mmCIF file of N, CA and C in Angstrom:
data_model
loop_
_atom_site.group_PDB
_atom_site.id
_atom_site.type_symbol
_atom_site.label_atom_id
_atom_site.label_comp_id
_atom_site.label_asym_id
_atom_site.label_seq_id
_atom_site.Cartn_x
_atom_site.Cartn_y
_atom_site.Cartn_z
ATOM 1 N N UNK A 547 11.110 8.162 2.331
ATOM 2 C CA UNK A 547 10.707 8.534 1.000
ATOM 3 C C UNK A 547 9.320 9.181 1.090
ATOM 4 N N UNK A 548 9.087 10.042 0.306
ATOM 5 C CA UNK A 548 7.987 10.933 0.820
ATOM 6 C C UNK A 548 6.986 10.511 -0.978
ATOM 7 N N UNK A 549 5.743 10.291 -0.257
ATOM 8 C CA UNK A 549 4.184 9.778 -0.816
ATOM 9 C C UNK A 549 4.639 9.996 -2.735
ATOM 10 N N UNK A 550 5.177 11.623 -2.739
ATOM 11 C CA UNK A 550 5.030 12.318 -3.665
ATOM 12 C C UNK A 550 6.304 11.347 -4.744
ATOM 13 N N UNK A 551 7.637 11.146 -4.047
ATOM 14 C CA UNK A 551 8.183 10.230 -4.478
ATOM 15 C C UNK A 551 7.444 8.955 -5.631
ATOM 16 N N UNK A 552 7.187 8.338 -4.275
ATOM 17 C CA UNK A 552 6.316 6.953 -4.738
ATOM 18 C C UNK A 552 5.543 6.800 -5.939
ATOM 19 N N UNK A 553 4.542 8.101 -6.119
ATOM 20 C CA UNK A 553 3.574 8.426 -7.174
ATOM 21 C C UNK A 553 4.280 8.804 -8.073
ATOM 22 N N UNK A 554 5.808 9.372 -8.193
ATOM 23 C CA UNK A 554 6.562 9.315 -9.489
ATOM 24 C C UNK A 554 7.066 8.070 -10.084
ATOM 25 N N UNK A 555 7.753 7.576 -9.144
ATOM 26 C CA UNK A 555 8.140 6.171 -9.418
ATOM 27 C C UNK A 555 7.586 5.131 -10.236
ATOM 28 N N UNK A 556 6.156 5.102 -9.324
ATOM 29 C CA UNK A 556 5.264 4.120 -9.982
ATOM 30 C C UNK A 556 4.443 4.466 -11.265
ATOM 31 N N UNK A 557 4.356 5.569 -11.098
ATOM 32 C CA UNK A 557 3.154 6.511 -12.167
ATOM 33 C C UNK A 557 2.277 5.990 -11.740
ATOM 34 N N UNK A 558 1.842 6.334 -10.323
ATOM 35 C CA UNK A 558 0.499 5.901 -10.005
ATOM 36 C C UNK A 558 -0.564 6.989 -10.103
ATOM 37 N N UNK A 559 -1.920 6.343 -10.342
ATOM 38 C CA UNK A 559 -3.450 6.991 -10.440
ATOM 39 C C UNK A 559 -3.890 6.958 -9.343
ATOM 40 N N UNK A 560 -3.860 8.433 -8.532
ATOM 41 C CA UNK A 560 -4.619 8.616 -7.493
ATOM 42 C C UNK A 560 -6.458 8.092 -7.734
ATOM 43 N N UNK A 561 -6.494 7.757 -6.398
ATOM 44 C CA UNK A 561 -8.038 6.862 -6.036
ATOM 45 C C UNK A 561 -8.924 8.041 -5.102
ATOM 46 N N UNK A 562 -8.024 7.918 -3.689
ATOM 47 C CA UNK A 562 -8.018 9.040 -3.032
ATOM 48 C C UNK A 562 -6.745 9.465 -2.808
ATOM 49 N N UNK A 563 -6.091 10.222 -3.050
ATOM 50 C CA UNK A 563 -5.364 11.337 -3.147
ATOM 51 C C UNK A 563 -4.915 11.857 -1.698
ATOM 52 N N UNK A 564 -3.938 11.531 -1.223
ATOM 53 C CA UNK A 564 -3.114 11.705 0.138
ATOM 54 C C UNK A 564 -2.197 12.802 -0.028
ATOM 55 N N UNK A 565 -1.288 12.879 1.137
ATOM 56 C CA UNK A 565 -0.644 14.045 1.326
ATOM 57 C C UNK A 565 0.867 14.052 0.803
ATOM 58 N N UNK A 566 0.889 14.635 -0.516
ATOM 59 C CA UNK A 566 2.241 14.440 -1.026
ATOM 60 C C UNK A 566 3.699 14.291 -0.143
ATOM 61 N N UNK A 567 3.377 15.319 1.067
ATOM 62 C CA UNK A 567 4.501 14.813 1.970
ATOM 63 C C UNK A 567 4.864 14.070 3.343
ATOM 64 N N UNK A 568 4.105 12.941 3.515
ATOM 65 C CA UNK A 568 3.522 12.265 3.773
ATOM 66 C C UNK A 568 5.032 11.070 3.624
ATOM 67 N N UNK A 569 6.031 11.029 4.811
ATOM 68 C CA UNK A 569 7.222 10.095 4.944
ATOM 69 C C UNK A 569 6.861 8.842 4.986
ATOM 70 N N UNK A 570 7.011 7.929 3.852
ATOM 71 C CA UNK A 570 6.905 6.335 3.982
ATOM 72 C C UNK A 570 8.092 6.086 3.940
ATOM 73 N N UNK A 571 8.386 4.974 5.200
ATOM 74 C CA UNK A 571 9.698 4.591 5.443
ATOM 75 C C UNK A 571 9.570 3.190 5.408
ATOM 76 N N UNK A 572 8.625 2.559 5.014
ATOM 77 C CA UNK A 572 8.457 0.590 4.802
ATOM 78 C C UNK A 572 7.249 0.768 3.929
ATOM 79 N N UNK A 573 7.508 -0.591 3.564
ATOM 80 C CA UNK A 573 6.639 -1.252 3.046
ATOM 81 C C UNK A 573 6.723 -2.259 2.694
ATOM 82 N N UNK A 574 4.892 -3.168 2.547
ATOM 83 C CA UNK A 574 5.404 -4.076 2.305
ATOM 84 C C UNK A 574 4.293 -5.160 1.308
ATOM 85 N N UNK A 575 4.520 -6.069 0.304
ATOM 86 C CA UNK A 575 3.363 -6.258 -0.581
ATOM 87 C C UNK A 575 2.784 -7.659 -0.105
ATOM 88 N N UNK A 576 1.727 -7.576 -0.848
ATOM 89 C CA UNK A 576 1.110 -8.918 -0.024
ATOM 90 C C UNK A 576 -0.686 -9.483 -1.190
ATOM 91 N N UNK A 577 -0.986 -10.182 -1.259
ATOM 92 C CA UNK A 577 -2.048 -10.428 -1.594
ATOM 93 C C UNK A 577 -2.920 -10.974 -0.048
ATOM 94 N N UNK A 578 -2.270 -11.779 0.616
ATOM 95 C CA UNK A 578 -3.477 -12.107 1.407
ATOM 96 C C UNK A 578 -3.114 -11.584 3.209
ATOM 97 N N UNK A 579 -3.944 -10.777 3.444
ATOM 98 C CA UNK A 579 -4.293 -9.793 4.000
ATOM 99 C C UNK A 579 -3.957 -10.755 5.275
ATOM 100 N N UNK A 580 -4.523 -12.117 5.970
ATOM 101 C CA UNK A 580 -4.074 -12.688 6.926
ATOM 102 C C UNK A 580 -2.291 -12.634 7.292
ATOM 103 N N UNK A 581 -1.525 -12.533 5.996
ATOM 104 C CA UNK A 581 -0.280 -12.190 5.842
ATOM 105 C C UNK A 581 0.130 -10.968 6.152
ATOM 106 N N UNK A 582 -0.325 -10.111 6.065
ATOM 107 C CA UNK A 582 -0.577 -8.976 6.439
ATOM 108 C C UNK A 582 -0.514 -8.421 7.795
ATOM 109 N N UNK A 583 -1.974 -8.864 8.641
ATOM 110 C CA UNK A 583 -1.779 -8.534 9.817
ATOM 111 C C UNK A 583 -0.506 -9.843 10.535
ATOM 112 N N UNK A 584 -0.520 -10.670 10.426
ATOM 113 C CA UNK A 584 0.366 -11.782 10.814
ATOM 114 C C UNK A 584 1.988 -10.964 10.940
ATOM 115 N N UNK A 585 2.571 -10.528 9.806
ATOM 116 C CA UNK A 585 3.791 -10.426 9.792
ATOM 117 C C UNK A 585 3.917 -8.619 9.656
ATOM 118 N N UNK A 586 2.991 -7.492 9.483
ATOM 119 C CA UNK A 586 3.409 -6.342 9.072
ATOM 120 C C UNK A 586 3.578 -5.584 10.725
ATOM 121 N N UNK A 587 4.740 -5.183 10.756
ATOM 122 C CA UNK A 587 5.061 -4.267 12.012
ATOM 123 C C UNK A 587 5.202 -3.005 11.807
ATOM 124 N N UNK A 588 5.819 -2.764 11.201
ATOM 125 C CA UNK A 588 5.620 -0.964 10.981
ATOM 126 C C UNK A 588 5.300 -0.717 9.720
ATOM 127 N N UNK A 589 3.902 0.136 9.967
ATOM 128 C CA UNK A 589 2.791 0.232 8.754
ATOM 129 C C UNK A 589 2.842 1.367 8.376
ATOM 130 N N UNK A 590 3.032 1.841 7.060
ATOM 131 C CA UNK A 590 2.487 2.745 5.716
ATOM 132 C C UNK A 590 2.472 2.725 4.685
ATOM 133 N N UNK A 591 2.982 1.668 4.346
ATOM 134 C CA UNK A 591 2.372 1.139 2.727
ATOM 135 C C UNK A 591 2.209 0.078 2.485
ATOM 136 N N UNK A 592 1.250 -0.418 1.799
ATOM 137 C CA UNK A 592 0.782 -1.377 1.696
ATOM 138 C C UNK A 592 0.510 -1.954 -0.246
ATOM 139 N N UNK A 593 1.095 -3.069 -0.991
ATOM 140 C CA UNK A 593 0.920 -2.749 -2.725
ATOM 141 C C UNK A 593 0.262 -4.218 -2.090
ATOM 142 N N UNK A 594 -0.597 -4.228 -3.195
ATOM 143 C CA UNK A 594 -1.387 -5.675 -3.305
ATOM 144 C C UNK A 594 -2.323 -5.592 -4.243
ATOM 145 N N UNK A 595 -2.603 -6.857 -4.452
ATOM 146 C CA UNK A 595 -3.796 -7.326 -5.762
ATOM 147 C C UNK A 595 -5.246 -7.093 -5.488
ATOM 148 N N UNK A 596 -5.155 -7.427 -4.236
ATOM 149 C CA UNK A 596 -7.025 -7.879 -3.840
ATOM 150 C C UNK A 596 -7.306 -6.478 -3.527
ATOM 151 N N UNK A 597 -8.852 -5.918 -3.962
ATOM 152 C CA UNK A 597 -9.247 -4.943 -3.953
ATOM 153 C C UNK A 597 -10.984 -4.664 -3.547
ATOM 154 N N UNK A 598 -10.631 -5.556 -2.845
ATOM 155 C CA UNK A 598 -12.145 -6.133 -1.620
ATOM 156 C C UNK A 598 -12.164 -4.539 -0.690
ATOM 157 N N UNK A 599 -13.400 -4.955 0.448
ATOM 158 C CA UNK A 599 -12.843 -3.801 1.008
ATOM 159 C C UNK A 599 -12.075 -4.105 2.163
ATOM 160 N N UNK A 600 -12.019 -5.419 2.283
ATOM 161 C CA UNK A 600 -11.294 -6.176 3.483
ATOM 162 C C UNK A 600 -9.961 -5.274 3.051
ATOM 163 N N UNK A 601 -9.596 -4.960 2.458
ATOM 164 C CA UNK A 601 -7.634 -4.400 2.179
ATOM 165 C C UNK A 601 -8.323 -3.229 3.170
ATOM 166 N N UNK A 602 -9.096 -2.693 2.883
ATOM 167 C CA UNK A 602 -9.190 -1.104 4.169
ATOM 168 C C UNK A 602 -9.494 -1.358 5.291
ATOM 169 N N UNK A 603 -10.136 -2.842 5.610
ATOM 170 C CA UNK A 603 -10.065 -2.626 6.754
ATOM 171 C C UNK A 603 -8.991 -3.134 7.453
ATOM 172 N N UNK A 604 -8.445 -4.067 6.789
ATOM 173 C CA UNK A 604 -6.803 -4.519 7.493
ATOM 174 C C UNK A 604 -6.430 -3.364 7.434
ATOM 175 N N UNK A 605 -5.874 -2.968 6.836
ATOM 176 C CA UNK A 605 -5.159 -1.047 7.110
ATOM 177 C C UNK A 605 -5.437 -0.351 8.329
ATOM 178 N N UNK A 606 -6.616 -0.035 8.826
ATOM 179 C CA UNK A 606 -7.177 0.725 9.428
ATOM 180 C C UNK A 606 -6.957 -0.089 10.728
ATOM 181 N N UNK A 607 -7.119 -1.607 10.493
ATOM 182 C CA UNK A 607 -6.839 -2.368 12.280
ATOM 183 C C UNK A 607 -4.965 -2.218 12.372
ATOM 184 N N UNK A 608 -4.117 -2.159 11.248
ATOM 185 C CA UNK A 608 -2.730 -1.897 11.537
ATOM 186 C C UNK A 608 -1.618 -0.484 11.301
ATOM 187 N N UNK A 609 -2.987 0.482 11.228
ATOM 188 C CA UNK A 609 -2.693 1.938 10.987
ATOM 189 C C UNK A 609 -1.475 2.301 9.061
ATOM 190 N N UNK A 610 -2.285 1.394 8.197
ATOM 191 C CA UNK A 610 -1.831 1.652 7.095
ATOM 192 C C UNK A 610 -2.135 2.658 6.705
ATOM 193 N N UNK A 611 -1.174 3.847 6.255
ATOM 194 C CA UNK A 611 -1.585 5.434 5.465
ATOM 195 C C UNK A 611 -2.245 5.204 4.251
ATOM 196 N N UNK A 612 -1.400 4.176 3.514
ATOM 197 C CA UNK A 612 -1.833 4.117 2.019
ATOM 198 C C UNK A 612 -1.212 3.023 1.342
ATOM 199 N N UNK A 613 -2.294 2.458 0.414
ATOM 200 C CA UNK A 613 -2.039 1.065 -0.518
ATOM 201 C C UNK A 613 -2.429 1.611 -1.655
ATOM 202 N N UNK A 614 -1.499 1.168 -2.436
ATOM 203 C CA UNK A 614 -1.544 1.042 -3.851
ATOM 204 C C UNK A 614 -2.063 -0.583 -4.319
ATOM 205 N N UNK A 615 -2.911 -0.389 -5.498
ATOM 206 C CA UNK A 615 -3.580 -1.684 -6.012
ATOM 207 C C UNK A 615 -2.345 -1.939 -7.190
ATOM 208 N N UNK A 616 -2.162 -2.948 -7.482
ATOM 209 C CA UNK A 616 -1.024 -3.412 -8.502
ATOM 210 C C UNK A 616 -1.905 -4.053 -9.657
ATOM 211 N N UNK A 617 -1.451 -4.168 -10.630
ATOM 212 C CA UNK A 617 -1.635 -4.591 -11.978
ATOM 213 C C UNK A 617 -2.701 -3.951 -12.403
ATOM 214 N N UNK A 618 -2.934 -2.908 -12.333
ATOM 215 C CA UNK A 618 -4.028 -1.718 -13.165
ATOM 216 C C UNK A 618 -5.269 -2.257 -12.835
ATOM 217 N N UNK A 619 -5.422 -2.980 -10.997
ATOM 218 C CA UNK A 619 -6.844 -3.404 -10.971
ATOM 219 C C UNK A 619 -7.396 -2.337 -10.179
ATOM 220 N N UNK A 620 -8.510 -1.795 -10.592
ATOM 221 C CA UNK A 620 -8.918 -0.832 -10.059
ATOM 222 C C UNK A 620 -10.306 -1.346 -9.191
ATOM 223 N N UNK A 621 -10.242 -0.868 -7.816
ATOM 224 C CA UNK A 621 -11.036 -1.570 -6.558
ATOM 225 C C UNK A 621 -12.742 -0.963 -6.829
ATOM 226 N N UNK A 622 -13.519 -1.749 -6.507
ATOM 227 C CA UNK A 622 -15.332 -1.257 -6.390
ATOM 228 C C UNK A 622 -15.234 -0.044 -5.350
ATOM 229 N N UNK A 623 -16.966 0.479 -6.118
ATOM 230 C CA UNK A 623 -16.756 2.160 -5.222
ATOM 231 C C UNK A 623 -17.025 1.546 -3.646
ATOM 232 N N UNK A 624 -17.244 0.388 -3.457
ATOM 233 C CA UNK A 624 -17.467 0.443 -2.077
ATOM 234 C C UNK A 624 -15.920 0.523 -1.211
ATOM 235 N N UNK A 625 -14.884 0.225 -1.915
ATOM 236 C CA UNK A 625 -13.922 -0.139 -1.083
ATOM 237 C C UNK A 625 -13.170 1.642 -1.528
ATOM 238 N N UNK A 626 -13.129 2.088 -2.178
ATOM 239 C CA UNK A 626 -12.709 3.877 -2.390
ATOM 240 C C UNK A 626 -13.653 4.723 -1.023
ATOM 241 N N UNK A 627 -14.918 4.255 -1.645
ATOM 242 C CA UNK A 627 -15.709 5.157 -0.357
ATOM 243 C C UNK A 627 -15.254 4.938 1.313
ATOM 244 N N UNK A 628 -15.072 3.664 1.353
ATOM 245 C CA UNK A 628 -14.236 3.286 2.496
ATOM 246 C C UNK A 628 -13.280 3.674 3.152
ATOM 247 N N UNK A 629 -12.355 3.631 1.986
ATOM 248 C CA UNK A 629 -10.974 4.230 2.260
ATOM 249 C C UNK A 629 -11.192 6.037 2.457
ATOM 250 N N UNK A 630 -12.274 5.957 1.992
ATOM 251 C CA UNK A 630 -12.408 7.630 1.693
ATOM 252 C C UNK A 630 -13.013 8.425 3.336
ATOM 253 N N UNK A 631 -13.648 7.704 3.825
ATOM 254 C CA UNK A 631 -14.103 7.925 4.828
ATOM 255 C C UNK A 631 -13.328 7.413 6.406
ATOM 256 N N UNK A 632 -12.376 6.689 6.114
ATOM 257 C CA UNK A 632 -11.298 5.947 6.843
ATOM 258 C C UNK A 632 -9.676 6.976 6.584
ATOM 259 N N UNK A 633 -9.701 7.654 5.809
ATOM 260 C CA UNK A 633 -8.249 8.501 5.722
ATOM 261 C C UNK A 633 -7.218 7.843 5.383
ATOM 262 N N UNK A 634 -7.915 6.817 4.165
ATOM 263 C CA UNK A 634 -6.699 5.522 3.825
ATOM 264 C C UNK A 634 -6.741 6.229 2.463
ATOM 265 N N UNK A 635 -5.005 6.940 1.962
ATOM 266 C CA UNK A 635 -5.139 6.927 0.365
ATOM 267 C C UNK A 635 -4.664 5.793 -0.540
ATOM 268 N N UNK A 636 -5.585 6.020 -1.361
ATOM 269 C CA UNK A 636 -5.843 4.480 -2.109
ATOM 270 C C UNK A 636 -5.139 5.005 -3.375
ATOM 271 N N UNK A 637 -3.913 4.749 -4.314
ATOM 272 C CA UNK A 637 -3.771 4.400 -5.424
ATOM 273 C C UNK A 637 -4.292 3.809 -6.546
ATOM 274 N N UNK A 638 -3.198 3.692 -7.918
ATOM 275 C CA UNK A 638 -3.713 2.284 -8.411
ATOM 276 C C UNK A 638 -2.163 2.238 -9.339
ATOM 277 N N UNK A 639 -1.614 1.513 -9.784
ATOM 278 C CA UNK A 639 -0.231 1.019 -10.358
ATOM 279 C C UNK A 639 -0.814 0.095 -11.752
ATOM 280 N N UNK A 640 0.150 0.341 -12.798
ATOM 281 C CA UNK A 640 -0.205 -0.442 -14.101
ATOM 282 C C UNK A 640 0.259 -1.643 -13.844
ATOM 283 N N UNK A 641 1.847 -1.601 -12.858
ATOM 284 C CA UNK A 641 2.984 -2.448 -12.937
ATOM 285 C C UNK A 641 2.432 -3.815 -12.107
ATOM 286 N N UNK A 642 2.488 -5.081 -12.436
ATOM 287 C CA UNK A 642 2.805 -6.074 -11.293
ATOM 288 C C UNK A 642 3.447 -5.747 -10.082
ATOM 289 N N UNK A 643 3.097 -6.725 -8.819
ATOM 290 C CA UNK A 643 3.204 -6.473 -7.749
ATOM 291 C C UNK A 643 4.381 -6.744 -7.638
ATOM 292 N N UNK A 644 5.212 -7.723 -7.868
ATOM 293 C CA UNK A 644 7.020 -8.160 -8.287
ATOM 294 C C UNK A 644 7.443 -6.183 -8.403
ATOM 295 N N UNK A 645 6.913 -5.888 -9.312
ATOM 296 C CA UNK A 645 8.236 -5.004 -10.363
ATOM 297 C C UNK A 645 8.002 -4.119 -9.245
ATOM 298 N N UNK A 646 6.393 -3.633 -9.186
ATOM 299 C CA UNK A 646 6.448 -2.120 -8.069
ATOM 300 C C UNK A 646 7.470 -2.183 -7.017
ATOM 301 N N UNK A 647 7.608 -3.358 -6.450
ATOM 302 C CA UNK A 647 8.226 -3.411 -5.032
ATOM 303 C C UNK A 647 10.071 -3.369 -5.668
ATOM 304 N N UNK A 648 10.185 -3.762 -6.259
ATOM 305 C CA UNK A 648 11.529 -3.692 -6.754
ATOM 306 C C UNK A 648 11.910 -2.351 -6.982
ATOM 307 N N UNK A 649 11.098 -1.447 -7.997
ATOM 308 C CA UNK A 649 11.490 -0.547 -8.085
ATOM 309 C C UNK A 649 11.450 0.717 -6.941
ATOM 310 N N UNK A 650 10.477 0.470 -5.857
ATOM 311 C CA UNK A 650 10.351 1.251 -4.696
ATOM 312 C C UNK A 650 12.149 0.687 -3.882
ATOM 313 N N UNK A 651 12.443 -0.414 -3.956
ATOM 314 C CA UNK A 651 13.469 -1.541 -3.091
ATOM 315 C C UNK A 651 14.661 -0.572 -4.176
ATOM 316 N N UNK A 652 14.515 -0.400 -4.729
ATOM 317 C CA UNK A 652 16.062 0.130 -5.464
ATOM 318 C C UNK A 652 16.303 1.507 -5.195
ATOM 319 N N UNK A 653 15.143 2.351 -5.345
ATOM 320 C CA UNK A 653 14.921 3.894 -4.882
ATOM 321 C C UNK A 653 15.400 3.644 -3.505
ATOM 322 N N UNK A 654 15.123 3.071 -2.699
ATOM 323 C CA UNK A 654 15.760 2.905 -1.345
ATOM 324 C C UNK A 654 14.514 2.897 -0.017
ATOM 325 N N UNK A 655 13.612 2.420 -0.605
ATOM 326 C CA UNK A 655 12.290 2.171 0.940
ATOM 327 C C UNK A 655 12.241 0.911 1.003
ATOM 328 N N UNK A 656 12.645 0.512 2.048
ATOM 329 C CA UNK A 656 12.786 -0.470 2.565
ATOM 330 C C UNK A 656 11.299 -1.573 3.262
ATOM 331 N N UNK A 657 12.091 -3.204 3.336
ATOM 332 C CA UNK A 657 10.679 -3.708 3.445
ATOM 333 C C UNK A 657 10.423 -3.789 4.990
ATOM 334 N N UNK A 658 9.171 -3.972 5.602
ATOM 335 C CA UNK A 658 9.151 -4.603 6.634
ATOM 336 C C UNK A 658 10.109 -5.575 7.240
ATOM 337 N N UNK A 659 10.609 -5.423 8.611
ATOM 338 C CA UNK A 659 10.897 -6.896 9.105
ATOM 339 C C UNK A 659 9.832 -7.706 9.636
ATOM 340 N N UNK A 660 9.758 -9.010 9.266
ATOM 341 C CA UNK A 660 9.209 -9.880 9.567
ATOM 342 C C UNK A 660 9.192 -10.950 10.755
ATOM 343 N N UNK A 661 7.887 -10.781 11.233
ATOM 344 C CA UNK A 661 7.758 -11.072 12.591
ATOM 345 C C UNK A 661 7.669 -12.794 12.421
ATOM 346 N N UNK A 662 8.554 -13.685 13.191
ATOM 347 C CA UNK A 662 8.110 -15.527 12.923
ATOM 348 C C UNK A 662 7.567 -15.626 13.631
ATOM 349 N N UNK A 663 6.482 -16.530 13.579
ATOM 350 C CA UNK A 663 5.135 -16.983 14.355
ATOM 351 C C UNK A 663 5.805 -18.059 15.143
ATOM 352 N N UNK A 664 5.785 -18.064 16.357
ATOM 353 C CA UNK A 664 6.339 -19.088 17.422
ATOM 354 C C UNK A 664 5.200 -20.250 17.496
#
């Protein structure tokens, strides 16, 4: 599914503004970022609540293209400038983190598989 997709779907508000064609083939949502690196294997999207700048830098240690923020929370300029200078495009979504992923899951982008911790 390509970036440009996604930003219809969701009616998302570009933050920084990525490359409309730009193939996301997973994703996967999460609030806490230890969850994140723990279980995410193949990375390019990323929807979540927390809007620290810790979300860019988990991205950047697991090669995330782009996260969308969920429930119309919009992140401090420190964590945009971040992303801005890191080549992470940052969104923002009105919808809860539930609905976004559902409605990306029905369009047909699929989630991560999940890695079990031995």
């Amino acid at each position: 599914m390509k970036l440009a997709d996604i930003r219809d779907i969701l009616q998302l508000q570009p933050l920084v503004a990525g490359d409309d064609e730009l193939e996301i083939k997973k994703a996967c949502g999460a609030d806490l970022m230890s969850d994140v690196l723990a279980f995410s294997q193949e990375k390019s999207l990323l929807l979540t609540g927390l809007t620290n700048p810790q979300v860019v830098r988990t991205a950047e240690m697991i090669d995330i293209k782009v996260i969308i923020f969920v429930r119309g929370k919009k992140p401090p300029v420190e964590t945009i400038e971040l992303a801005r200078t890191s080549g992470i495009y940052l969104y923002m979504a009105k919808k809860p983190l539930f609905e976004c992923c559902g409605m990306l899951y029905e369009k047909g982008l699929k989630p991560e598989k999940i890695n079990k911790i031995k």
